CSV table of C-alpha atoms in Angstrom, one decimal:
chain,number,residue,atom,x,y,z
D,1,UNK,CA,19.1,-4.7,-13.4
D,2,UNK,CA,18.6,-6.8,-10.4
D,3,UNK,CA,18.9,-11.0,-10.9
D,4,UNK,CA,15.3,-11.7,-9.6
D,5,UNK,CA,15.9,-15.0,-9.9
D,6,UNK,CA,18.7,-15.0,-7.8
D,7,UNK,CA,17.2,-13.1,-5.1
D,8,UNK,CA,14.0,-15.9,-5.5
D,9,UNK,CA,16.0,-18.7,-4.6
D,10,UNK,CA,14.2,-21.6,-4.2
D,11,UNK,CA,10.8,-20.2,-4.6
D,12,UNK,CA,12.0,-18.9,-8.2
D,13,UNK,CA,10.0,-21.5,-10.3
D,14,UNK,CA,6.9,-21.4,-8.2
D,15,UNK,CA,6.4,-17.9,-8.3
D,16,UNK,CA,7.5,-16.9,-11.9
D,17,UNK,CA,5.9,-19.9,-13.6
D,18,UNK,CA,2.7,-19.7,-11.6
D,19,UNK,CA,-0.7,-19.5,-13.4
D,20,UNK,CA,-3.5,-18.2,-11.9
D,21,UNK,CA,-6.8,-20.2,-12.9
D,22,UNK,CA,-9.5,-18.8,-10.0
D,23,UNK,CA,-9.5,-15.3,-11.5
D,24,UNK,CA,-7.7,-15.0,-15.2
D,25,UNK,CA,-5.8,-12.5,-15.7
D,26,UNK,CA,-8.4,-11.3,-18.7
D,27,UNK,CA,-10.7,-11.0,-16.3
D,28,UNK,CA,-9.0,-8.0,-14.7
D,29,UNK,CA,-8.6,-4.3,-14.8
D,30,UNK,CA,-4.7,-4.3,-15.2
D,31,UNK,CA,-1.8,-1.6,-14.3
D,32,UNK,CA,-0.5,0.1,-17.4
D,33,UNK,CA,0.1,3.2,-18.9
D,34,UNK,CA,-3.4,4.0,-20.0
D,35,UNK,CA,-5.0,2.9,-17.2
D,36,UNK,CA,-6.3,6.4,-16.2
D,37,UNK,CA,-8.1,6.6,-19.8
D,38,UNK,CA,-8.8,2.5,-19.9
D,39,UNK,CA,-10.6,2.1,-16.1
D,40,UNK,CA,-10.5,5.3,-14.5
D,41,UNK,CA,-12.5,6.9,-17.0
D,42,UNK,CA,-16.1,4.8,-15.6
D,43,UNK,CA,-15.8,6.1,-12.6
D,44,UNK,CA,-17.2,9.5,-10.9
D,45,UNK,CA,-13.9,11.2,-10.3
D,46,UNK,CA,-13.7,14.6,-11.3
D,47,UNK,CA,-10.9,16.0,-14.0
D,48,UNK,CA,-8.5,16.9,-11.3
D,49,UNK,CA,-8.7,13.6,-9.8
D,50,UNK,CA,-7.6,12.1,-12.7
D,51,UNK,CA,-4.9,14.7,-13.6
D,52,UNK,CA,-3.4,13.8,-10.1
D,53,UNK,CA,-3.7,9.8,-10.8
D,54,UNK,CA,-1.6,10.6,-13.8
D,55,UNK,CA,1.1,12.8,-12.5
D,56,UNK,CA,1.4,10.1,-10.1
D,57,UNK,CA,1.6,7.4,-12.7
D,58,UNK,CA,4.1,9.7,-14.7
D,59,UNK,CA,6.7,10.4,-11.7
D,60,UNK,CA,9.8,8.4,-11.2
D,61,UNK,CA,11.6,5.4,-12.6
D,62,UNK,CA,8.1,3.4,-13.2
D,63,UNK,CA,6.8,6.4,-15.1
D,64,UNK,CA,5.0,5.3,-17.8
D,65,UNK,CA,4.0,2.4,-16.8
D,66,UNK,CA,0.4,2.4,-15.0
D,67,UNK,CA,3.1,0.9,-11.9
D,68,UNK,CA,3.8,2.9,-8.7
D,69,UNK,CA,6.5,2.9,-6.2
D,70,UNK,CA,6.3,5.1,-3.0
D,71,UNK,CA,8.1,5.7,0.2
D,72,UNK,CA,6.0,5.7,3.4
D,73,UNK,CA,7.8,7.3,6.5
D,74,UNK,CA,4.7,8.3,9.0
D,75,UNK,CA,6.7,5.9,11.4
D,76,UNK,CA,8.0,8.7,13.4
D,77,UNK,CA,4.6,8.5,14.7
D,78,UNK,CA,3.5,4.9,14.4
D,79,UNK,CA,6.5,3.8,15.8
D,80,UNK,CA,7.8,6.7,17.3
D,81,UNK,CA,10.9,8.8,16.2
D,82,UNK,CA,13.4,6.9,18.4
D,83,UNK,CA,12.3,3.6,17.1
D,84,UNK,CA,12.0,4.9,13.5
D,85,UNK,CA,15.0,7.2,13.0
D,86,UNK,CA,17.6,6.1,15.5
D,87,UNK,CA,19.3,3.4,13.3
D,88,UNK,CA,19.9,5.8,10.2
D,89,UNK,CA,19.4,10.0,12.2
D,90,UNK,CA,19.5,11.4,9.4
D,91,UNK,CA,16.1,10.7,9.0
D,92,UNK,CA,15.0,13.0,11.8
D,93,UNK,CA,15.3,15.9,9.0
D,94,UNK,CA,12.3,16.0,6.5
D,95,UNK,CA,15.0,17.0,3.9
D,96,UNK,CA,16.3,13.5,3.8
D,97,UNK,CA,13.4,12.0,3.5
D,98,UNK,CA,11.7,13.2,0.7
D,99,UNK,CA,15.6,13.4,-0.9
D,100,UNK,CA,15.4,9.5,-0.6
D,101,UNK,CA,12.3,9.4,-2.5
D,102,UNK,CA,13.7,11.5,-5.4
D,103,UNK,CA,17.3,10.1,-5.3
D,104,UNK,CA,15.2,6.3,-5.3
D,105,UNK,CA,12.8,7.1,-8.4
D,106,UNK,CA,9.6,6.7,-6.2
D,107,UNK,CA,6.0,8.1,-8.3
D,108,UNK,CA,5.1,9.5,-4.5
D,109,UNK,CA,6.2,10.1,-1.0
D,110,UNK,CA,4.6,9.7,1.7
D,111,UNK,CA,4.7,11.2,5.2
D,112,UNK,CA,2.9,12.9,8.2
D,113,UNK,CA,1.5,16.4,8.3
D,114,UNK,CA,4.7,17.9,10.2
D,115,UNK,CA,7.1,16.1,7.8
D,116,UNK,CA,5.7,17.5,4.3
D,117,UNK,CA,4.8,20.9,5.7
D,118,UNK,CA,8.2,21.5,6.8
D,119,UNK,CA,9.8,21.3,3.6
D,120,UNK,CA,6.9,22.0,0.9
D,121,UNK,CA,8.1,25.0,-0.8
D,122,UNK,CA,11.3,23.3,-1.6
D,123,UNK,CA,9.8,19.8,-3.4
D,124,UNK,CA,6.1,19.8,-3.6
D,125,UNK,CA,7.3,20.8,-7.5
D,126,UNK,CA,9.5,18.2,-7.5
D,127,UNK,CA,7.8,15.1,-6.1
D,128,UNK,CA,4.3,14.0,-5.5
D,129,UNK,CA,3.4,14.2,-2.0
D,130,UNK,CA,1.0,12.5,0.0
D,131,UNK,CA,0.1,14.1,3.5
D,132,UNK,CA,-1.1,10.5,6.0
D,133,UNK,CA,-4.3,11.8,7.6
D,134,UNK,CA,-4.3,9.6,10.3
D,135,UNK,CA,-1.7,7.8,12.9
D,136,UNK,CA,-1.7,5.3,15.6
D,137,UNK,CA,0.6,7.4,18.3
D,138,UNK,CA,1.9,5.3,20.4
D,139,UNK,CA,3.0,7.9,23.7
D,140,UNK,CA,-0.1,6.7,25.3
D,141,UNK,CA,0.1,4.9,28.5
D,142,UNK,CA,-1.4,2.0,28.4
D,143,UNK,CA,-0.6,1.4,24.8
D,144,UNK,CA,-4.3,1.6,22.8
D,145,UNK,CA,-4.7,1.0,19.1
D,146,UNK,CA,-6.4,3.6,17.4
D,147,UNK,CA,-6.0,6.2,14.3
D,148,UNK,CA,-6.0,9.3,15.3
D,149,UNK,CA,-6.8,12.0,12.8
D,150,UNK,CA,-3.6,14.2,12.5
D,151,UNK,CA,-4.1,16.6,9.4
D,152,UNK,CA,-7.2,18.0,7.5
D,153,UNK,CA,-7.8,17.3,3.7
D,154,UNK,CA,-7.6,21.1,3.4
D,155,UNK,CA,-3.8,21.6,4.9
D,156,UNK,CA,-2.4,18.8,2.7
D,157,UNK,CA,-4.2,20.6,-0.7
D,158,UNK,CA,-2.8,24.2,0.3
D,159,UNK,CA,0.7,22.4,0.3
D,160,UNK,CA,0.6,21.4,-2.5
D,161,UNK,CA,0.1,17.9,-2.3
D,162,UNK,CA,-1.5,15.6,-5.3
D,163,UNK,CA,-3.0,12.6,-2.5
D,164,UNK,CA,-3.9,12.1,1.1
D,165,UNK,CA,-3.8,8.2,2.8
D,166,UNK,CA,-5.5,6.9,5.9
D,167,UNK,CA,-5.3,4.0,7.6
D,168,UNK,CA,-8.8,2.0,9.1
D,169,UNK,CA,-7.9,-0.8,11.6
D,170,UNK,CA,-10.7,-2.9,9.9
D,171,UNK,CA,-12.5,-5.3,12.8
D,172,UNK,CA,-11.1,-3.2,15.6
D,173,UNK,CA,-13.6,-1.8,18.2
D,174,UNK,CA,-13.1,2.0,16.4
D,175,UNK,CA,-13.6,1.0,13.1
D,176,UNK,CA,-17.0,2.2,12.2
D,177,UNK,CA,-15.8,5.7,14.0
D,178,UNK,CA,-12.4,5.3,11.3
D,179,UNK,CA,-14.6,4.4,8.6
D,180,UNK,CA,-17.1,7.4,9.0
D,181,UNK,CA,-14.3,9.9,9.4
D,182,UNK,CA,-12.2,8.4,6.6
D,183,UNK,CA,-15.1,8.3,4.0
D,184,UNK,CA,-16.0,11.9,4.6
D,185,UNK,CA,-11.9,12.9,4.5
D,186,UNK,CA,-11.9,11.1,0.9
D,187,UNK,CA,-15.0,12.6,-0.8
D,188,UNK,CA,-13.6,16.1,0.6
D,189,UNK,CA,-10.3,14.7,-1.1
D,190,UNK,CA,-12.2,13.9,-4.7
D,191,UNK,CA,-13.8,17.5,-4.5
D,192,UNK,CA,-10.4,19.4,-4.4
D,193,UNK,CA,-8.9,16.9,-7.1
D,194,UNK,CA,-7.3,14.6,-4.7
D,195,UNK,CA,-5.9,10.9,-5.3
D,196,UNK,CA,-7.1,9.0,-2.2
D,197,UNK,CA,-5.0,5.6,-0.5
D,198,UNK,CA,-6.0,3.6,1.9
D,199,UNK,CA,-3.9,1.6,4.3
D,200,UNK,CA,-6.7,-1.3,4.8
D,201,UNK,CA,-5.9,-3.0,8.0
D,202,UNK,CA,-7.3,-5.8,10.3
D,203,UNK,CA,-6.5,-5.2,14.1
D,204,UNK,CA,-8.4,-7.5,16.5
D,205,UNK,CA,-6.7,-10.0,19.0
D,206,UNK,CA,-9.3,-12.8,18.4
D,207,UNK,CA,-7.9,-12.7,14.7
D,208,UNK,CA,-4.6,-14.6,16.1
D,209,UNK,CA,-5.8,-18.1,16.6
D,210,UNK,CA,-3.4,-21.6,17.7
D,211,UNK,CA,-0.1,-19.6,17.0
D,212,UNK,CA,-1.4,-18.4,13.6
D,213,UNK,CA,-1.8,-14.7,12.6
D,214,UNK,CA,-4.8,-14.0,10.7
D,215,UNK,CA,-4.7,-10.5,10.0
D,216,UNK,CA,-2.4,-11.1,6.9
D,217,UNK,CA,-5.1,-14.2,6.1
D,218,UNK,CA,-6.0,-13.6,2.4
D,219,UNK,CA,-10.1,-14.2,3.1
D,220,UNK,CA,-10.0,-11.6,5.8
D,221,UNK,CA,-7.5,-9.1,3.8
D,222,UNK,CA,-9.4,-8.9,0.6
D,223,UNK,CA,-12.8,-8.0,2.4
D,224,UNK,CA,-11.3,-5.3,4.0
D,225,UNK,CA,-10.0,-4.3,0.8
D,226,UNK,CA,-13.4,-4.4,-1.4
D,227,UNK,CA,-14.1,-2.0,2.2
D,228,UNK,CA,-11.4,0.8,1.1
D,229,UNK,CA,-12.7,0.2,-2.3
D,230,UNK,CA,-16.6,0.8,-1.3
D,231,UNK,CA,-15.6,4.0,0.4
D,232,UNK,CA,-13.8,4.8,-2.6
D,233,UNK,CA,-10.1,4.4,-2.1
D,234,UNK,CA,-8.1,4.8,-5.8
D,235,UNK,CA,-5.4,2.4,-4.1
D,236,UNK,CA,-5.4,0.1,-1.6
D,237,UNK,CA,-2.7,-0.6,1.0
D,238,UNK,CA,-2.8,-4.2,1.8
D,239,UNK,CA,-0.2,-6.7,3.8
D,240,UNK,CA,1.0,-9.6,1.3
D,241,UNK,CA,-1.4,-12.7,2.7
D,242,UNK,CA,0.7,-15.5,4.2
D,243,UNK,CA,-1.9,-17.5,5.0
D,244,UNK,CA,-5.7,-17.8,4.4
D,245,UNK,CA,-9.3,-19.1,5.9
D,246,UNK,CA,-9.5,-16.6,8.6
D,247,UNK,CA,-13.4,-16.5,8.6
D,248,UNK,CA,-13.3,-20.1,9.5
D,249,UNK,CA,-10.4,-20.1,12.2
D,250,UNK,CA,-12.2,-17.3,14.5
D,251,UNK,CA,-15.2,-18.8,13.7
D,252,UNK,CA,-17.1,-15.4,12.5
D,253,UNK,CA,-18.5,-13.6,9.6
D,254,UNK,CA,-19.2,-15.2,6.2
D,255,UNK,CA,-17.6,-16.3,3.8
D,256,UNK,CA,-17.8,-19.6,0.9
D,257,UNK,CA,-16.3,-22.2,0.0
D,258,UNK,CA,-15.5,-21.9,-3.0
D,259,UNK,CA,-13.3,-19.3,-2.0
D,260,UNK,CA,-10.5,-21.6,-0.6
D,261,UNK,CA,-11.4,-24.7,-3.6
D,262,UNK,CA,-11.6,-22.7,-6.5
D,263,UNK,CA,-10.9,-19.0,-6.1
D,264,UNK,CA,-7.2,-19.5,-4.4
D,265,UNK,CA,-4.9,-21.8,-3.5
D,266,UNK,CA,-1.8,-22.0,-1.5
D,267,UNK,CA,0.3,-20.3,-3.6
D,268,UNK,CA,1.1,-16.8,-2.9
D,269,UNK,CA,0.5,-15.1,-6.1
D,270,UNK,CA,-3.1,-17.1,-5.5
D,271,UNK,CA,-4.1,-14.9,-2.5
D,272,UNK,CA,-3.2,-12.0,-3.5
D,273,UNK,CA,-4.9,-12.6,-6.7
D,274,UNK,CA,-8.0,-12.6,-4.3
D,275,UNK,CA,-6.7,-9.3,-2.8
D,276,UNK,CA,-6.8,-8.0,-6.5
D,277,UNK,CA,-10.4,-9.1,-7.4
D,278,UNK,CA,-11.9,-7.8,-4.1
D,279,UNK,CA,-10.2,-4.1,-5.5
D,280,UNK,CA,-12.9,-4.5,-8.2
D,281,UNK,CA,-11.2,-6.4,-10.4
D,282,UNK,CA,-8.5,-4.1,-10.4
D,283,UNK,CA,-10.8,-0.8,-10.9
D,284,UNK,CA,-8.8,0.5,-7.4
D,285,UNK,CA,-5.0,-0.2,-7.5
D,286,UNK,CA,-3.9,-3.1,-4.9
D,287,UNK,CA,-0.4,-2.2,-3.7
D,288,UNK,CA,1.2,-4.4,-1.0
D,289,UNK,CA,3.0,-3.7,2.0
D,290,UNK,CA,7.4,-4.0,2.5
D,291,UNK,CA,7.2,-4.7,5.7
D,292,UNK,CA,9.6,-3.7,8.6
D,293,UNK,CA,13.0,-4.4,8.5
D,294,UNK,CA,14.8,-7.4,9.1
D,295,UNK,CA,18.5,-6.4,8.2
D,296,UNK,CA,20.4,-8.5,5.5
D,297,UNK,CA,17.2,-10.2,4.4
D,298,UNK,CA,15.6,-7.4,3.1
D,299,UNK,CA,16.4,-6.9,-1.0
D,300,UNK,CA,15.6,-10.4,-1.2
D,301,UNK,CA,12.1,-10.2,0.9
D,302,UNK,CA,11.5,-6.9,-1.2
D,303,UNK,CA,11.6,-8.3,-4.4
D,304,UNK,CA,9.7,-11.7,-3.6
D,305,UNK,CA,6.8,-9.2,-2.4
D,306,UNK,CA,7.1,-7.3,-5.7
D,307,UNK,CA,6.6,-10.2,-7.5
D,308,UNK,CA,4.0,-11.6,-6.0
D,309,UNK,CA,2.1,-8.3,-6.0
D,310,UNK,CA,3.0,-7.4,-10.0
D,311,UNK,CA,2.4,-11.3,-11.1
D,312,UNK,CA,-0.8,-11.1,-9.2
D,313,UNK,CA,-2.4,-7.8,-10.9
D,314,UNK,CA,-1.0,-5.5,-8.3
D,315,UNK,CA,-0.1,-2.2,-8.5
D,316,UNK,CA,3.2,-1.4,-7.1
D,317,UNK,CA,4.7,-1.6,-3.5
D,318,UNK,CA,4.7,1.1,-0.8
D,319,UNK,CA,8.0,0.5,1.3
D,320,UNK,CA,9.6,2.4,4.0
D,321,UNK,CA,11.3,1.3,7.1
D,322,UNK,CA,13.2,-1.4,4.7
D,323,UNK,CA,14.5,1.5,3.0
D,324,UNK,CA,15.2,4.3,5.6
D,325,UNK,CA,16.7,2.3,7.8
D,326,UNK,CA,19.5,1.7,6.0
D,327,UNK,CA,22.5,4.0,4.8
D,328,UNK,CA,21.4,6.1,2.4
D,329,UNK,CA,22.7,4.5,-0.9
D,330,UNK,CA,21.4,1.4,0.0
D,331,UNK,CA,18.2,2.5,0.6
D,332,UNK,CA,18.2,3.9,-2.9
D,333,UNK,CA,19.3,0.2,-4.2
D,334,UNK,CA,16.5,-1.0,-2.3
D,335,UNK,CA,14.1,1.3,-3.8
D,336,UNK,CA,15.3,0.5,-7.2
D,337,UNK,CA,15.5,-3.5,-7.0
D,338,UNK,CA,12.0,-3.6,-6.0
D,339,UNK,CA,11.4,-1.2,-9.6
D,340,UNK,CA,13.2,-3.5,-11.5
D,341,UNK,CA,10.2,-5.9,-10.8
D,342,UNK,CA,8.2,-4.2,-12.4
D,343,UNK,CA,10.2,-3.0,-15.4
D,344,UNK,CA,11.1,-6.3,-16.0
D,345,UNK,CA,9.5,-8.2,-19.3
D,346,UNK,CA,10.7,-11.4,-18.0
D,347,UNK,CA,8.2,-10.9,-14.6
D,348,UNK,CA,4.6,-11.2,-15.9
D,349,UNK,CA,1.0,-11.6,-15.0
D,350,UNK,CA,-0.1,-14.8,-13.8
């Protein structure tokens, strides 16, 4: 098993001995094995919704234990192929892709239209697989930021696949458009027994203010988390916050503030506490982003995120490029480090 600890360093104490006191953990709808009979159960999804929720919950090392783990690689489009693939080619085949997913014990993988299609026959009865509805492509000249739909709800379902993800750029100019096209994508999702994900992002220049990036702020994250929830997300993408009081830096929206005396602190596990009470209280899954890669940093940034995100009330960690872009083997490690979080006893709930 991987030394946590270890890989904490300094930060070791502060993040496993952390108690949450703005939300309690009582308070919240919690990852475990019966959380498809425990929370799911309220809600309005149909039988094959929740069938698919627990084949996902079922799949991989973390089966069994309400946790997820899943490889995202729609980067061949976000970032394009060269930028994605050319440090580790053998990426350019789908086979190795979803091969990385099996061989790492990921619940899911994740991947563009093109990428799953190509290879369906041979592991939709193997793996779960997402097909990413939507992508930011980034041949455009002048750059612009937009999602793009890709793939229809109906190709991913005659593949075989068990979910379908999206990504809104939440306070962007096209975000309304995203969010119309995105909520009718998921309820045609729910109707043919469909897990839905959102990737729930900010994307707005004002939102950098005085050298500091607010779109991983935790005020300005968890609203557009409770959005994915309200157009009814069953897991939520979100960046880890690194910072918080957006709303007041721009100078926009509203907000309280209580939210920034009482509800959080600085701590890390603190803000994305916030992250997990704007899902509902837990009712839709909050899993947190890797990140991109940073080379030798990378197991250790991995598991702090894991951490944060399970001792917060998270569900699980979606990470690619930390993982692909690395030799094969130890993109597997990587995979399973960031699992041993959440197996561990020692790593609990805040």
């Amino acid at each position: 098993m991987t030394d946590i600890a270890k890989l904490l360093g300094d930060e070791a104490d502060s993040l496993l001995s952390h108690t949450c006191t703005g939300f309690k953990k009582e308070d919240l709808y919690l990852p475990g094995p019966d959380f498809v009979d425990r929370v799911m159960i309220d809600n309005d999804r149909s039988p094959h919704v929740l069938r698919n929720m627990q084949s996902l919950f079922n799949h991989g090392r973390l089966a069994g234990t309400g946790y997820v783990g899943m490889l995202p690689v729609d980067q061949g489009i976000e970032h394009s192929a060269s930028a994605s693939f050319a440090p580790n080619p053998i990426y350019f085949d789908p086979k190795n892709i979803v091969e990385l997913a099996i061989e790492g014990g990921c619940n899911c993988v994740a991947s563009t239209l093109g990428v799953l299609s190509s290879v369906a026959r041979r592991y939709a009865h193997k793996i779960p697989m997402m097909v990413k509805l939507n992508h930011n492509e980034t041949l455009t000249y002048p750059a612009i930021y937009d999602q793009t739909l890709f793939a229809q709800v109906e190709q991913a379902h005659d593949m075989g696949c068990m979910a379908v993800g999206a990504t809104i750029y939440y306070g962007s100019p096209e975000s309304r458009r995203q969010i119309t096209e995105i909520s009718e994508a998921f309820e045609r999702a729910h109707q043919l027994g469909m897990v839905t994900v959102l990737w729930s992002y900010l994307r707005n220049p004002a939102f950098k203010k005085e050298g500091v990036d607010y779109h991983v702020s935790s005020d300005l994250t968890s609203q557009a988390v409770h959005m994915a929830a309200t157009i009814k997300a069953d897991i939520v993408k979100q960046k880890l916050p690194e910072n918080n009081g957006g709303y007041k830096a721009v100078g926009f929206g509203h907000t309280h503030d209580d939210v920034y005396s009482k509800l959080t602190s600085d701590n890390p596990i603190d803000m994305a506490r916030y992250q997990v009470a704007n899902a509902f209280m837990g009712r839709a899954g909050l899993i947190n982003s890797g990140g991109s890669s940073a080379g030798e940093s990378d197991l250790a940034q991995a598991v702090r995120t894991a951490v944060i995100n399970k001792r917060a009330g998270g569900m699980g960690l979606i990470s690619g490029r930390k993982a692909f872009q690395k030799p094969f083997k130890e993109g597997v490690a990587l995979l399973n480090a960031i699992q041993d979080v959440y197996l561990s006893k020692d790593v609990t709930i805040a």
